[in-house]
Amino acid sequence: MRWLLIFLSVMFSKSVLAEDSGKVLFNQLCANCHVSQRGKRIAPPMFAVKQHVKMAYPKREEFIHRIVGWVKEPDAEIALMQGAVKKFGVMPKQDIDDKALRRVAGYLYE
Ligand code: HEC
């Protein structure tokens, strides 16, 4: 029983941490462009990005796969947001490791 409690509390604190760091990573890596700064826009707002990607990739795993692939290799030809590509230009490639990106993507999916 004691071990079960310890196990559960470790599991619980881990999942909370993972969620937090997805959010923290998003704020560090994506928010600069995807959250408007004093009304100035240089990229579409994240809720709109999320909506587009979720519509095309409704399953969690596919959604994460798409986000990870996109951030490492953005490509106007496969962009879902053609209007945004015209308006802002294609997103610059971001050099971020897969593990961090998966966390950001998981956070965005929730
Ligand atoms: C330097 C600015 C910049 C940063 C940093 C940035 N983005 Fe973007 N992003 C853009 C712009 C501009 C677009 C709109 C044009 C496009 O779709 O390529 C975009 C579009 C997107 C799209 C839509 C792709 C599509 O199919 O059209 C996704 C998904 C995305 N960003 C995810 C992210 C994530 C996740 C991060 C952080 C890891 C991030 N972006 C960081 C500028 C940025």
Short mmCIF file of N, CA and C and ligand atoms in Angstrom, two decimals:
data_model
loop_
_atom_site.label_atom_id
_atom_site.label_comp_id
_atom_site.label_asym_id
_atom_site.label_seq_id
_atom_site.Cartn_x
_atom_site.Cartn_y
_atom_site.Cartn_z
N MET A 1 0.83 -1.21 0.00
CA MET A 1 0.00 0.00 0.00
C MET A 1 0.87 1.26 0.00
N ARG A 2 1.90 1.23 0.86
CA ARG A 2 2.76 2.41 0.92
C ARG A 2 3.44 2.64 -0.44
N TRP A 3 3.91 1.52 -1.02
CA TRP A 3 4.60 1.65 -2.31
C TRP A 3 3.66 2.15 -3.39
N LEU A 4 2.43 1.69 -3.30
CA LEU A 4 1.44 2.13 -4.29
C LEU A 4 1.25 3.65 -4.17
N LEU A 5 1.16 4.13 -2.95
CA LEU A 5 0.98 5.57 -2.76
C LEU A 5 2.17 6.36 -3.29
N ILE A 6 3.37 5.84 -3.00
CA ILE A 6 4.57 6.53 -3.49
C ILE A 6 4.57 6.53 -5.02
N PHE A 7 4.26 5.35 -5.59
CA PHE A 7 4.22 5.23 -7.04
C PHE A 7 3.23 6.24 -7.64
N LEU A 8 2.04 6.29 -7.06
CA LEU A 8 1.02 7.20 -7.60
C LEU A 8 1.45 8.66 -7.48
N SER A 9 2.06 9.01 -6.36
CA SER A 9 2.42 10.42 -6.22
C SER A 9 3.54 10.79 -7.19
N VAL A 10 4.44 9.85 -7.46
CA VAL A 10 5.49 10.13 -8.45
C VAL A 10 4.87 10.30 -9.83
N MET A 11 3.95 9.39 -10.19
CA MET A 11 3.31 9.47 -11.50
C MET A 11 2.58 10.80 -11.64
N PHE A 12 1.88 11.17 -10.57
CA PHE A 12 1.07 12.37 -10.64
C PHE A 12 1.96 13.61 -10.80
N SER A 13 3.00 13.71 -10.00
CA SER A 13 3.84 14.90 -10.09
C SER A 13 4.54 14.95 -11.45
N LYS A 14 4.85 13.79 -12.01
CA LYS A 14 5.50 13.75 -13.33
C LYS A 14 4.58 14.32 -14.40
N SER A 15 3.30 13.89 -14.38
CA SER A 15 2.44 14.35 -15.47
C SER A 15 2.18 15.85 -15.34
N VAL A 16 2.11 16.33 -14.12
CA VAL A 16 1.91 17.77 -13.94
C VAL A 16 3.13 18.54 -14.46
N LEU A 17 4.30 18.03 -14.13
CA LEU A 17 5.53 18.65 -14.61
C LEU A 17 5.59 18.71 -16.13
N ALA A 18 5.25 17.57 -16.76
CA ALA A 18 5.32 17.51 -18.22
C ALA A 18 4.39 18.54 -18.84
N GLU A 19 3.21 18.67 -18.27
CA GLU A 19 2.27 19.65 -18.80
C GLU A 19 2.82 21.06 -18.64
N ASP A 20 3.30 21.34 -17.44
CA ASP A 20 3.86 22.66 -17.20
C ASP A 20 4.97 22.96 -18.18
N SER A 21 5.86 21.99 -18.41
CA SER A 21 6.98 22.35 -19.24
C SER A 21 6.55 22.53 -20.70
N GLY A 22 5.48 21.84 -21.14
CA GLY A 22 4.97 22.10 -22.49
C GLY A 22 4.56 23.56 -22.63
N LYS A 23 3.90 24.05 -21.61
CA LYS A 23 3.45 25.44 -21.62
C LYS A 23 4.65 26.40 -21.56
N VAL A 24 5.58 26.08 -20.66
CA VAL A 24 6.77 26.92 -20.52
C VAL A 24 7.54 26.95 -21.84
N LEU A 25 7.71 25.76 -22.44
CA LEU A 25 8.44 25.68 -23.71
C LEU A 25 7.72 26.47 -24.80
N PHE A 26 6.40 26.35 -24.83
CA PHE A 26 5.64 27.11 -25.82
C PHE A 26 5.90 28.61 -25.64
N ASN A 27 5.87 29.07 -24.40
CA ASN A 27 6.10 30.50 -24.16
C ASN A 27 7.50 30.93 -24.57
N GLN A 28 8.46 30.03 -24.41
CA GLN A 28 9.83 30.38 -24.79
C GLN A 28 10.04 30.31 -26.30
N LEU A 29 9.40 29.31 -26.94
CA LEU A 29 9.79 28.98 -28.31
C LEU A 29 8.83 29.48 -29.38
N CYS A 30 7.59 29.63 -29.03
CA CYS A 30 6.58 29.92 -30.05
C CYS A 30 5.85 31.23 -29.81
N ALA A 31 5.70 31.63 -28.55
CA ALA A 31 4.83 32.75 -28.22
C ALA A 31 5.32 34.08 -28.83
N ASN A 32 6.61 34.24 -28.94
CA ASN A 32 7.17 35.45 -29.55
C ASN A 32 6.47 35.81 -30.85
N CYS A 33 6.24 34.81 -31.64
CA CYS A 33 5.60 35.04 -32.93
C CYS A 33 4.08 34.81 -32.87
N HIS A 34 3.67 33.78 -32.14
CA HIS A 34 2.28 33.35 -32.23
C HIS A 34 1.35 33.98 -31.21
N VAL A 35 1.87 34.84 -30.35
CA VAL A 35 0.99 35.60 -29.45
C VAL A 35 1.25 37.06 -29.79
N SER A 36 0.18 37.83 -30.07
CA SER A 36 0.42 39.18 -30.57
C SER A 36 1.02 40.07 -29.48
N GLN A 37 1.99 40.84 -29.87
CA GLN A 37 2.66 41.75 -28.93
C GLN A 37 2.14 43.17 -29.17
N ARG A 38 1.43 43.66 -28.22
CA ARG A 38 0.83 45.00 -28.32
C ARG A 38 0.20 45.26 -29.70
N GLY A 39 -0.65 44.30 -30.08
CA GLY A 39 -1.41 44.49 -31.31
C GLY A 39 -0.65 44.21 -32.60
N LYS A 40 0.68 44.09 -32.50
CA LYS A 40 1.44 43.80 -33.72
C LYS A 40 1.37 42.31 -34.03
N ARG A 41 1.15 41.96 -35.26
CA ARG A 41 1.07 40.56 -35.63
C ARG A 41 2.16 40.19 -36.63
N ILE A 42 2.91 39.13 -36.31
CA ILE A 42 3.89 38.65 -37.28
C ILE A 42 3.62 37.20 -37.66
N ALA A 43 2.61 36.63 -37.03
CA ALA A 43 2.22 35.24 -37.33
C ALA A 43 0.77 35.06 -36.88
N PRO A 44 0.09 34.06 -37.42
CA PRO A 44 -1.30 33.85 -36.97
C PRO A 44 -1.33 33.47 -35.49
N PRO A 45 -2.38 33.87 -34.76
CA PRO A 45 -2.47 33.54 -33.33
C PRO A 45 -2.59 32.02 -33.14
N MET A 46 -2.05 31.52 -32.04
CA MET A 46 -1.96 30.08 -31.85
C MET A 46 -3.31 29.39 -31.84
N PHE A 47 -4.36 30.05 -31.34
CA PHE A 47 -5.66 29.34 -31.33
C PHE A 47 -6.11 29.02 -32.76
N ALA A 48 -5.79 29.92 -33.70
CA ALA A 48 -6.18 29.69 -35.10
C ALA A 48 -5.34 28.57 -35.71
N VAL A 49 -4.04 28.59 -35.38
CA VAL A 49 -3.14 27.54 -35.88
C VAL A 49 -3.66 26.18 -35.38
N LYS A 50 -3.93 26.12 -34.09
CA LYS A 50 -4.40 24.90 -33.46
C LYS A 50 -5.67 24.37 -34.13
N GLN A 51 -6.59 25.30 -34.41
CA GLN A 51 -7.86 24.93 -35.04
C GLN A 51 -7.62 24.28 -36.39
N HIS A 52 -6.76 24.90 -37.19
CA HIS A 52 -6.48 24.36 -38.52
C HIS A 52 -5.85 22.99 -38.45
N VAL A 53 -4.86 22.86 -37.57
CA VAL A 53 -4.15 21.59 -37.51
C VAL A 53 -5.06 20.50 -36.94
N LYS A 54 -5.87 20.85 -35.97
CA LYS A 54 -6.76 19.85 -35.37
C LYS A 54 -7.82 19.38 -36.36
N MET A 55 -8.25 20.29 -37.22
CA MET A 55 -9.26 19.92 -38.20
C MET A 55 -8.66 18.89 -39.17
N ALA A 56 -7.44 19.11 -39.57
CA ALA A 56 -6.80 18.20 -40.53
C ALA A 56 -6.26 16.94 -39.85
N TYR A 57 -5.85 17.08 -38.59
CA TYR A 57 -5.26 15.95 -37.85
C TYR A 57 -5.92 15.83 -36.48
N PRO A 58 -7.14 15.28 -36.46
CA PRO A 58 -7.89 15.27 -35.20
C PRO A 58 -7.31 14.34 -34.13
N LYS A 59 -6.59 13.30 -34.55
CA LYS A 59 -6.06 12.37 -33.54
C LYS A 59 -4.81 12.93 -32.90
N ARG A 60 -4.68 12.70 -31.59
CA ARG A 60 -3.57 13.27 -30.83
C ARG A 60 -2.21 12.94 -31.46
N GLU A 61 -1.99 11.67 -31.76
CA GLU A 61 -0.68 11.25 -32.27
C GLU A 61 -0.38 11.92 -33.62
N GLU A 62 -1.39 11.99 -34.48
CA GLU A 62 -1.20 12.62 -35.80
C GLU A 62 -0.94 14.12 -35.66
N PHE A 63 -1.66 14.70 -34.74
CA PHE A 63 -1.51 16.13 -34.49
C PHE A 63 -0.07 16.43 -34.05
N ILE A 64 0.41 15.63 -33.08
CA ILE A 64 1.77 15.84 -32.58
C ILE A 64 2.79 15.62 -33.70
N HIS A 65 2.59 14.56 -34.46
CA HIS A 65 3.50 14.25 -35.56
C HIS A 65 3.57 15.43 -36.55
N ARG A 66 2.41 15.96 -36.87
CA ARG A 66 2.35 17.06 -37.82
C ARG A 66 3.09 18.31 -37.28
N ILE A 67 2.83 18.65 -36.04
CA ILE A 67 3.47 19.85 -35.45
C ILE A 67 4.99 19.67 -35.41
N VAL A 68 5.44 18.50 -34.94
CA VAL A 68 6.88 18.26 -34.84
C VAL A 68 7.52 18.36 -36.22
N GLY A 69 6.91 17.70 -37.21
CA GLY A 69 7.45 17.72 -38.58
C GLY A 69 7.47 19.13 -39.15
N TRP A 70 6.40 19.85 -38.91
CA TRP A 70 6.28 21.20 -39.47
C TRP A 70 7.34 22.14 -38.91
N VAL A 71 7.50 22.16 -37.59
CA VAL A 71 8.41 23.12 -36.97
C VAL A 71 9.85 22.87 -37.44
N LYS A 72 10.19 21.59 -37.67
CA LYS A 72 11.54 21.28 -38.12
C LYS A 72 11.75 21.59 -39.59
N GLU A 73 10.67 21.53 -40.35
CA GLU A 73 10.79 21.74 -41.79
C GLU A 73 9.53 22.39 -42.35
N PRO A 74 9.31 23.69 -42.05
CA PRO A 74 8.10 24.34 -42.59
C PRO A 74 8.23 24.44 -44.12
N ASP A 75 7.11 24.23 -44.79
CA ASP A 75 7.16 24.19 -46.25
C ASP A 75 5.85 24.76 -46.78
N ALA A 76 5.95 25.85 -47.55
CA ALA A 76 4.76 26.53 -48.06
C ALA A 76 3.84 25.56 -48.81
N GLU A 77 4.43 24.55 -49.46
CA GLU A 77 3.62 23.64 -50.28
C GLU A 77 2.68 22.77 -49.46
N ILE A 78 3.07 22.47 -48.23
CA ILE A 78 2.19 21.63 -47.41
C ILE A 78 1.49 22.44 -46.32
N ALA A 79 1.66 23.75 -46.34
CA ALA A 79 1.05 24.58 -45.29
C ALA A 79 -0.47 24.47 -45.34
N LEU A 80 -1.09 24.36 -44.18
CA LEU A 80 -2.54 24.33 -44.08
C LEU A 80 -3.09 25.75 -44.15
N MET A 81 -2.29 26.72 -43.71
CA MET A 81 -2.76 28.10 -43.62
C MET A 81 -2.17 28.93 -44.77
N GLN A 82 -2.70 28.71 -45.95
CA GLN A 82 -2.15 29.38 -47.13
C GLN A 82 -2.31 30.90 -47.03
N GLY A 83 -3.40 31.35 -46.45
CA GLY A 83 -3.62 32.79 -46.27
C GLY A 83 -2.52 33.40 -45.41
N ALA A 84 -2.14 32.68 -44.33
CA ALA A 84 -1.10 33.17 -43.43
C ALA A 84 0.26 33.17 -44.13
N VAL A 85 0.50 32.18 -44.96
CA VAL A 85 1.77 32.13 -45.70
C VAL A 85 1.86 33.38 -46.60
N LYS A 86 0.76 33.73 -47.25
CA LYS A 86 0.76 34.91 -48.13
C LYS A 86 0.99 36.18 -47.32
N LYS A 87 0.34 36.25 -46.18
CA LYS A 87 0.37 37.47 -45.38
C LYS A 87 1.71 37.66 -44.66
N PHE A 88 2.22 36.58 -44.05
CA PHE A 88 3.41 36.70 -43.19
C PHE A 88 4.66 36.07 -43.79
N GLY A 89 4.51 35.32 -44.86
CA GLY A 89 5.63 34.51 -45.36
C GLY A 89 5.66 33.21 -44.58
N VAL A 90 6.33 32.19 -45.16
CA VAL A 90 6.33 30.88 -44.51
C VAL A 90 7.11 30.96 -43.20
N MET A 91 6.69 30.17 -42.24
CA MET A 91 7.34 30.17 -40.91
C MET A 91 8.82 29.80 -41.04
N PRO A 92 9.71 30.55 -40.36
CA PRO A 92 11.12 30.16 -40.39
C PRO A 92 11.33 28.86 -39.61
N LYS A 93 12.18 28.02 -40.15
CA LYS A 93 12.50 26.73 -39.53
C LYS A 93 13.08 26.95 -38.13
N GLN A 94 12.64 26.14 -37.15
CA GLN A 94 13.12 26.28 -35.77
C GLN A 94 13.93 25.03 -35.42
N ASP A 95 15.10 25.26 -34.89
CA ASP A 95 15.96 24.13 -34.53
C ASP A 95 15.72 23.74 -33.07
N ILE A 96 14.79 22.82 -32.86
CA ILE A 96 14.39 22.43 -31.50
C ILE A 96 14.37 20.90 -31.47
N ASP A 97 14.80 20.31 -30.35
CA ASP A 97 14.84 18.84 -30.37
C ASP A 97 13.45 18.24 -30.24
N ASP A 98 13.32 17.01 -30.75
CA ASP A 98 12.04 16.32 -30.86
C ASP A 98 11.30 16.22 -29.54
N LYS A 99 12.05 15.96 -28.48
CA LYS A 99 11.41 15.72 -27.19
C LYS A 99 10.70 17.00 -26.72
N ALA A 100 11.38 18.12 -26.84
CA ALA A 100 10.78 19.39 -26.43
C ALA A 100 9.59 19.71 -27.33
N LEU A 101 9.76 19.44 -28.62
CA LEU A 101 8.69 19.75 -29.57
C LEU A 101 7.45 18.91 -29.31
N ARG A 102 7.67 17.63 -28.99
CA ARG A 102 6.53 16.76 -28.67
C ARG A 102 5.78 17.29 -27.45
N ARG A 103 6.52 17.81 -26.52
CA ARG A 103 5.89 18.35 -25.32
C ARG A 103 5.05 19.58 -25.64
N VAL A 104 5.62 20.45 -26.47
CA VAL A 104 4.87 21.65 -26.89
C VAL A 104 3.60 21.22 -27.61
N ALA A 105 3.77 20.25 -28.53
CA ALA A 105 2.63 19.80 -29.34
C ALA A 105 1.55 19.17 -28.46
N GLY A 106 1.97 18.38 -27.46
CA GLY A 106 1.02 17.76 -26.55
C GLY A 106 0.26 18.82 -25.77
N TYR A 107 0.98 19.83 -25.35
CA TYR A 107 0.36 20.95 -24.63
C TYR A 107 -0.66 21.66 -25.53
N LEU A 108 -0.30 21.88 -26.79
CA LEU A 108 -1.22 22.56 -27.71
C LEU A 108 -2.47 21.73 -27.97
N TYR A 109 -2.30 20.40 -28.01
CA TYR A 109 -3.45 19.53 -28.31
C TYR A 109 -4.51 19.59 -27.21
N GLU A 110 -4.07 19.72 -25.97
CA GLU A 110 -5.04 19.69 -24.83
C GLU A 110 -5.95 20.91 -24.86
C1 HEC B 1 9.81 33.56 -36.05
C2 HEC B 1 8.39 33.47 -35.88
C3 HEC B 1 7.78 32.12 -35.56
C4 HEC B 1 8.11 31.26 -34.52
C5 HEC B 1 9.20 31.41 -33.47
C6 HEC B 1 7.18 30.16 -34.62
N1 HEC B 1 6.32 30.33 -35.68
FE1 HEC B 1 4.86 29.04 -36.25
N2 HEC B 1 4.38 30.28 -37.83
C7 HEC B 1 4.98 31.50 -38.09
C8 HEC B 1 4.33 32.11 -39.24
C9 HEC B 1 4.70 33.46 -39.86
C10 HEC B 1 3.32 31.20 -39.65
C11 HEC B 1 2.29 31.41 -40.79
C12 HEC B 1 2.79 31.00 -42.14
C13 HEC B 1 2.91 29.52 -42.29
O1 HEC B 1 1.91 28.78 -42.12
O2 HEC B 1 4.02 29.08 -42.60
C14 HEC B 1 3.38 30.06 -38.75
C15 HEC B 1 2.58 28.95 -38.85
C16 HEC B 1 2.59 27.86 -37.97
C17 HEC B 1 1.80 26.67 -38.12
C18 HEC B 1 0.77 26.41 -39.24
C19 HEC B 1 1.41 25.62 -40.34
C20 HEC B 1 0.53 25.42 -41.55
O3 HEC B 1 0.21 24.25 -41.83
O4 HEC B 1 0.20 26.41 -42.24
C21 HEC B 1 2.10 25.86 -37.07
C22 HEC B 1 1.52 24.47 -36.77
C23 HEC B 1 3.11 26.54 -36.27
N3 HEC B 1 3.37 27.75 -36.86
C24 HEC B 1 3.64 26.04 -35.10
C25 HEC B 1 4.65 26.66 -34.37
C26 HEC B 1 5.20 26.13 -33.13
C27 HEC B 1 4.71 24.86 -32.44
C28 HEC B 1 6.17 26.99 -32.75
C29 HEC B 1 7.09 26.87 -31.54
C30 HEC B 1 7.82 25.64 -31.40
C31 HEC B 1 6.26 28.05 -33.75
N4 HEC B 1 5.30 27.83 -34.69
C32 HEC B 1 7.15 29.10 -33.71
C33 HEC B 1 6.02 32.08 -37.38
C34 HEC B 1 6.65 31.52 -36.28
#
